[in-house]
mmCIF file of C-alpha atoms in Angstrom:
data_model
loop_
_atom_site.group_PDB
_atom_site.id
_atom_site.type_symbol
_atom_site.label_atom_id
_atom_site.label_comp_id
_atom_site.label_asym_id
_atom_site.label_seq_id
_atom_site.Cartn_x
_atom_site.Cartn_y
_atom_site.Cartn_z
ATOM 1 C CA UNK A 1 -0.120 -0.128 0.017
ATOM 2 C CA UNK A 2 2.743 2.241 0.882
ATOM 3 C CA UNK A 3 4.141 1.399 -2.346
ATOM 4 C CA UNK A 4 1.150 2.549 -4.206
ATOM 5 C CA UNK A 5 1.252 5.740 -2.342
ATOM 6 C CA UNK A 6 4.587 6.785 -3.193
ATOM 7 C CA UNK A 7 4.039 5.836 -6.880
ATOM 8 C CA UNK A 8 0.908 7.867 -7.042
ATOM 9 C CA UNK A 9 3.024 10.632 -5.657
ATOM 10 C CA UNK A 10 5.878 10.066 -8.152
ATOM 11 C CA UNK A 11 3.563 10.181 -11.011
ATOM 12 C CA UNK A 12 1.782 13.323 -9.879
ATOM 13 C CA UNK A 13 5.539 14.968 -9.542
ATOM 14 C CA UNK A 14 6.496 13.843 -13.145
ATOM 15 C CA UNK A 15 3.045 15.005 -14.399
ATOM 16 C CA UNK A 16 1.458 11.725 -15.522
ATOM 17 C CA UNK A 17 -2.175 11.566 -14.358
ATOM 18 C CA UNK A 18 -3.813 8.062 -13.138
ATOM 19 C CA UNK A 19 -5.974 8.273 -16.630
ATOM 20 C CA UNK A 20 -2.884 8.096 -18.729
ATOM 21 C CA UNK A 21 -1.837 5.118 -17.179
ATOM 22 C CA UNK A 22 -5.139 3.065 -18.527
ATOM 23 C CA UNK A 23 -4.873 0.899 -21.454
ATOM 24 C CA UNK A 24 -7.366 3.208 -23.297
ATOM 25 C CA UNK A 25 -5.089 5.996 -22.743
ATOM 26 C CA UNK A 26 -2.268 4.329 -24.356
ATOM 27 C CA UNK A 27 -4.241 3.199 -27.180
ATOM 28 C CA UNK A 28 -5.577 6.795 -27.805
ATOM 29 C CA UNK A 29 -1.731 7.705 -27.794
ATOM 30 C CA UNK A 30 -0.945 5.363 -30.590
ATOM 31 C CA UNK A 31 -0.152 1.783 -29.163
ATOM 32 C CA UNK A 32 -1.385 -0.954 -31.455
ATOM 33 C CA UNK A 33 -2.717 -4.068 -29.991
ATOM 34 C CA UNK A 34 -3.887 -6.922 -32.404
ATOM 35 C CA UNK A 35 -7.035 -9.220 -31.501
ATOM 36 C CA UNK A 36 -7.730 -11.228 -28.590
ATOM 37 C CA UNK A 37 -4.948 -9.948 -26.383
ATOM 38 C CA UNK A 38 -5.538 -10.852 -22.829
ATOM 39 C CA UNK A 39 -3.912 -9.184 -19.563
ATOM 40 C CA UNK A 40 -2.913 -6.044 -20.835
ATOM 41 C CA UNK A 41 -4.952 -4.023 -18.250
ATOM 42 C CA UNK A 42 -2.621 -5.586 -15.412
ATOM 43 C CA UNK A 43 0.772 -4.156 -17.468
ATOM 44 C CA UNK A 44 2.669 -1.216 -17.053
ATOM 45 C CA UNK A 45 2.888 0.473 -20.287
ATOM 46 C CA UNK A 46 5.173 3.286 -21.407
ATOM 47 C CA UNK A 47 2.766 6.077 -21.520
ATOM 48 C CA UNK A 48 5.445 8.494 -22.865
ATOM 49 C CA UNK A 49 6.214 6.542 -25.862
ATOM 50 C CA UNK A 50 3.362 4.336 -26.246
ATOM 51 C CA UNK A 51 3.163 4.834 -30.114
ATOM 52 C CA UNK A 52 6.498 3.066 -30.272
ATOM 53 C CA UNK A 53 4.545 -0.284 -28.648
ATOM 54 C CA UNK A 54 2.675 -3.015 -31.232
ATOM 55 C CA UNK A 55 1.495 -6.154 -30.300
ATOM 56 C CA UNK A 56 0.310 -8.946 -32.604
ATOM 57 C CA UNK A 57 -2.828 -11.184 -32.088
ATOM 58 C CA UNK A 58 -3.433 -13.873 -29.549
ATOM 59 C CA UNK A 59 -0.862 -12.407 -26.892
ATOM 60 C CA UNK A 60 -1.352 -13.198 -23.162
ATOM 61 C CA UNK A 61 0.102 -10.979 -20.545
ATOM 62 C CA UNK A 62 0.593 -12.331 -16.927
ATOM 63 C CA UNK A 63 0.301 -9.590 -14.204
ATOM 64 C CA UNK A 64 2.809 -6.733 -13.885
ATOM 65 C CA UNK A 65 4.682 -6.916 -17.108
ATOM 66 C CA UNK A 66 6.658 -3.887 -18.035
ATOM 67 C CA UNK A 67 6.758 -2.338 -21.726
ATOM 68 C CA UNK A 68 9.284 0.107 -21.638
ATOM 69 C CA UNK A 69 9.909 1.838 -24.963
ATOM 70 C CA UNK A 70 12.348 4.217 -23.474
ATOM 71 C CA UNK A 71 15.691 4.249 -21.414
ATOM 72 C CA UNK A 72 16.505 7.189 -19.407
ATOM 73 C CA UNK A 73 19.986 6.050 -18.582
ATOM 74 C CA UNK A 74 21.712 7.640 -21.600
ATOM 75 C CA UNK A 75 20.481 11.190 -20.484
ATOM 76 C CA UNK A 76 23.317 11.732 -18.177
ATOM 77 C CA UNK A 77 25.924 10.757 -20.809
ATOM 78 C CA UNK A 78 24.294 12.070 -24.124
ATOM 79 C CA UNK A 79 21.764 14.433 -22.957
ATOM 80 C CA UNK A 80 19.287 12.341 -24.929
ATOM 81 C CA UNK A 81 16.926 9.286 -23.409
ATOM 82 C CA UNK A 82 17.207 6.243 -25.711
ATOM 83 C CA UNK A 83 13.911 5.034 -27.180
ATOM 84 C CA UNK A 84 13.159 2.108 -29.303
ATOM 85 C CA UNK A 85 10.108 0.424 -30.921
ATOM 86 C CA UNK A 86 8.737 -2.748 -28.959
ATOM 87 C CA UNK A 87 7.260 -5.373 -31.307
ATOM 88 C CA UNK A 88 5.391 -8.240 -29.838
ATOM 89 C CA UNK A 89 4.440 -11.163 -32.461
ATOM 90 C CA UNK A 90 1.251 -13.036 -32.804
ATOM 91 C CA UNK A 91 0.456 -16.160 -30.173
ATOM 92 C CA UNK A 92 3.004 -15.082 -27.725
ATOM 93 C CA UNK A 93 3.047 -15.385 -23.876
ATOM 94 C CA UNK A 94 4.710 -13.139 -21.589
ATOM 95 C CA UNK A 95 5.137 -13.926 -18.332
ATOM 96 C CA UNK A 96 4.308 -12.135 -14.738
ATOM 97 C CA UNK A 97 6.861 -9.155 -14.120
ATOM 98 C CA UNK A 98 8.734 -9.521 -17.340
ATOM 99 C CA UNK A 99 10.567 -6.141 -18.547
ATOM 100 C CA UNK A 100 10.489 -5.587 -22.269
ATOM 101 C CA UNK A 101 12.981 -2.987 -23.249
ATOM 102 C CA UNK A 102 13.286 -0.751 -26.076
ATOM 103 C CA UNK A 103 14.154 -1.714 -29.502
ATOM 104 C CA UNK A 104 12.859 -5.300 -28.605
ATOM 105 C CA UNK A 105 11.033 -7.620 -31.067
ATOM 106 C CA UNK A 106 9.559 -10.783 -29.570
ATOM 107 C CA UNK A 107 8.988 -13.327 -32.445
ATOM 108 C CA UNK A 108 5.771 -15.198 -33.238
ATOM 109 C CA UNK A 109 4.828 -18.035 -30.855
ATOM 110 C CA UNK A 110 7.350 -17.446 -28.295
ATOM 111 C CA UNK A 111 7.137 -17.297 -24.542
ATOM 112 C CA UNK A 112 8.643 -14.834 -22.231
ATOM 113 C CA UNK A 113 9.495 -16.263 -18.377
ATOM 114 C CA UNK A 114 8.481 -14.464 -15.454
ATOM 115 C CA UNK A 115 10.737 -11.952 -14.081
ATOM 116 C CA UNK A 116 12.612 -11.920 -17.313
ATOM 117 C CA UNK A 117 14.489 -8.649 -18.618
ATOM 118 C CA UNK A 118 14.245 -8.985 -22.266
ATOM 119 C CA UNK A 119 16.872 -6.283 -23.954
ATOM 120 C CA UNK A 120 17.548 -7.952 -27.001
ATOM 121 C CA UNK A 121 15.516 -9.439 -29.677
ATOM 122 C CA UNK A 122 13.719 -12.773 -29.571
ATOM 123 C CA UNK A 123 13.491 -15.340 -32.486
ATOM 124 C CA UNK A 124 10.246 -16.967 -33.098
ATOM 125 C CA UNK A 125 9.106 -20.015 -31.659
ATOM 126 C CA UNK A 126 11.548 -20.216 -28.665
ATOM 127 C CA UNK A 127 11.192 -20.166 -24.713
ATOM 128 C CA UNK A 128 13.539 -17.162 -23.366
ATOM 129 C CA UNK A 129 13.708 -16.690 -19.597
ATOM 130 C CA UNK A 130 16.338 -14.822 -17.344
ATOM 131 C CA UNK A 131 18.447 -11.608 -16.776
ATOM 132 C CA UNK A 132 19.158 -11.008 -19.215
ATOM 133 C CA UNK A 133 16.820 -13.125 -20.974
ATOM 134 C CA UNK A 134 18.275 -15.972 -23.237
ATOM 135 C CA UNK A 135 16.832 -18.695 -25.180
ATOM 136 C CA UNK A 136 16.083 -21.818 -23.064
ATOM 137 C CA UNK A 137 14.649 -24.282 -25.839
ATOM 138 C CA UNK A 138 12.400 -24.266 -28.754
ATOM 139 C CA UNK A 139 8.419 -24.419 -28.402
ATOM 140 C CA UNK A 140 8.469 -27.781 -29.615
ATOM 141 C CA UNK A 141 11.094 -29.059 -26.719
ATOM 142 C CA UNK A 142 9.091 -27.212 -24.174
ATOM 143 C CA UNK A 143 5.576 -28.591 -25.183
ATOM 144 C CA UNK A 144 7.350 -32.253 -25.537
ATOM 145 C CA UNK A 145 8.735 -31.720 -21.705
ATOM 146 C CA UNK A 146 5.283 -30.056 -20.692
ATOM 147 C CA UNK A 147 3.238 -33.202 -21.783
ATOM 148 C CA UNK A 148 5.430 -35.434 -20.174
ATOM 149 C CA UNK A 149 4.980 -33.668 -17.004
ATOM 150 C CA UNK A 150 1.400 -33.356 -17.538
ATOM 151 C CA UNK A 151 1.157 -37.213 -17.986
ATOM 152 C CA UNK A 152 1.610 -38.059 -14.422
ATOM 153 C CA UNK A 153 0.425 -34.745 -12.570
ATOM 154 C CA UNK A 154 -2.818 -34.364 -11.013
ATOM 155 C CA UNK A 155 -5.570 -32.855 -13.181
ATOM 156 C CA UNK A 156 -8.523 -30.583 -11.781
ATOM 157 C CA UNK A 157 -11.254 -29.651 -13.894
ATOM 158 C CA UNK A 158 -12.790 -25.854 -13.959
ATOM 159 C CA UNK A 159 -15.052 -26.445 -10.770
ATOM 160 C CA UNK A 160 -11.684 -26.300 -9.002
ATOM 161 C CA UNK A 161 -11.419 -22.575 -9.537
ATOM 162 C CA UNK A 162 -12.767 -19.468 -7.845
ATOM 163 C CA UNK A 163 -14.753 -18.717 -11.070
ATOM 164 C CA UNK A 164 -16.739 -21.800 -10.299
ATOM 165 C CA UNK A 165 -16.769 -21.278 -6.538
ATOM 166 C CA UNK A 166 -14.375 -23.849 -5.182
ATOM 167 C CA UNK A 167 -15.188 -25.313 -1.991
ATOM 168 C CA UNK A 168 -12.794 -25.855 1.153
ATOM 169 C CA UNK A 169 -12.960 -29.425 0.749
ATOM 170 C CA UNK A 170 -11.826 -29.173 -3.069
ATOM 171 C CA UNK A 171 -9.364 -26.694 -2.071
ATOM 172 C CA UNK A 172 -7.872 -29.283 0.559
ATOM 173 C CA UNK A 173 -7.921 -31.889 -1.742
ATOM 174 C CA UNK A 174 -5.714 -29.757 -4.351
ATOM 175 C CA UNK A 175 -3.200 -29.079 -1.536
ATOM 176 C CA UNK A 176 -2.874 -32.747 -0.724
ATOM 177 C CA UNK A 177 -2.609 -34.055 -4.062
ATOM 178 C CA UNK A 178 0.152 -31.388 -5.137
ATOM 179 C CA UNK A 179 2.348 -32.057 -1.989
ATOM 180 C CA UNK A 180 5.440 -32.951 -3.816
ATOM 181 C CA UNK A 181 4.333 -31.916 -7.391
ATOM 182 C CA UNK A 182 2.662 -29.507 -9.636
ATOM 183 C CA UNK A 183 -0.779 -30.185 -11.152
ATOM 184 C CA UNK A 184 -2.973 -28.953 -13.820
ATOM 185 C CA UNK A 185 -6.429 -27.057 -13.730
ATOM 186 C CA UNK A 186 -8.826 -26.631 -16.435
#
């Protein structure tokens, strides 16, 4: 809560209103977003340069992804701020709290792991993760490993979600079945 208060004070000092932090404000300022994108409302988008951000179709953003089309660290040395386009291809997944930096293109069908700092472009059809983000494997390799994990893992239907009012008994069942492993929910 204190962090949010300081953040609001900071935005007020630099002249950014809370309205400018909305997805609608960024779209109005020129950010391009394709069809069927999910999760952008929970992202931090560089309003000051949002027209440099282009997002393809069917992209999913986990919470608190940062899309930064500028880098002010150059201001002291050059008296200029470095800026660059951000392009995210179709069918991508961007993990929670990933940072996408200026000048980065993320190729179609790629996955960015949670907490990654993406400072260089990402080829299509790969999984990247880390700081700085590096290619971990191809999407085909990832899916093979995922299917192998899925085979022996506990599985739960959509009734095991908050949307379908999961019961306390069902919550405990999930906890017990995933004592030493991960599971999957519909």
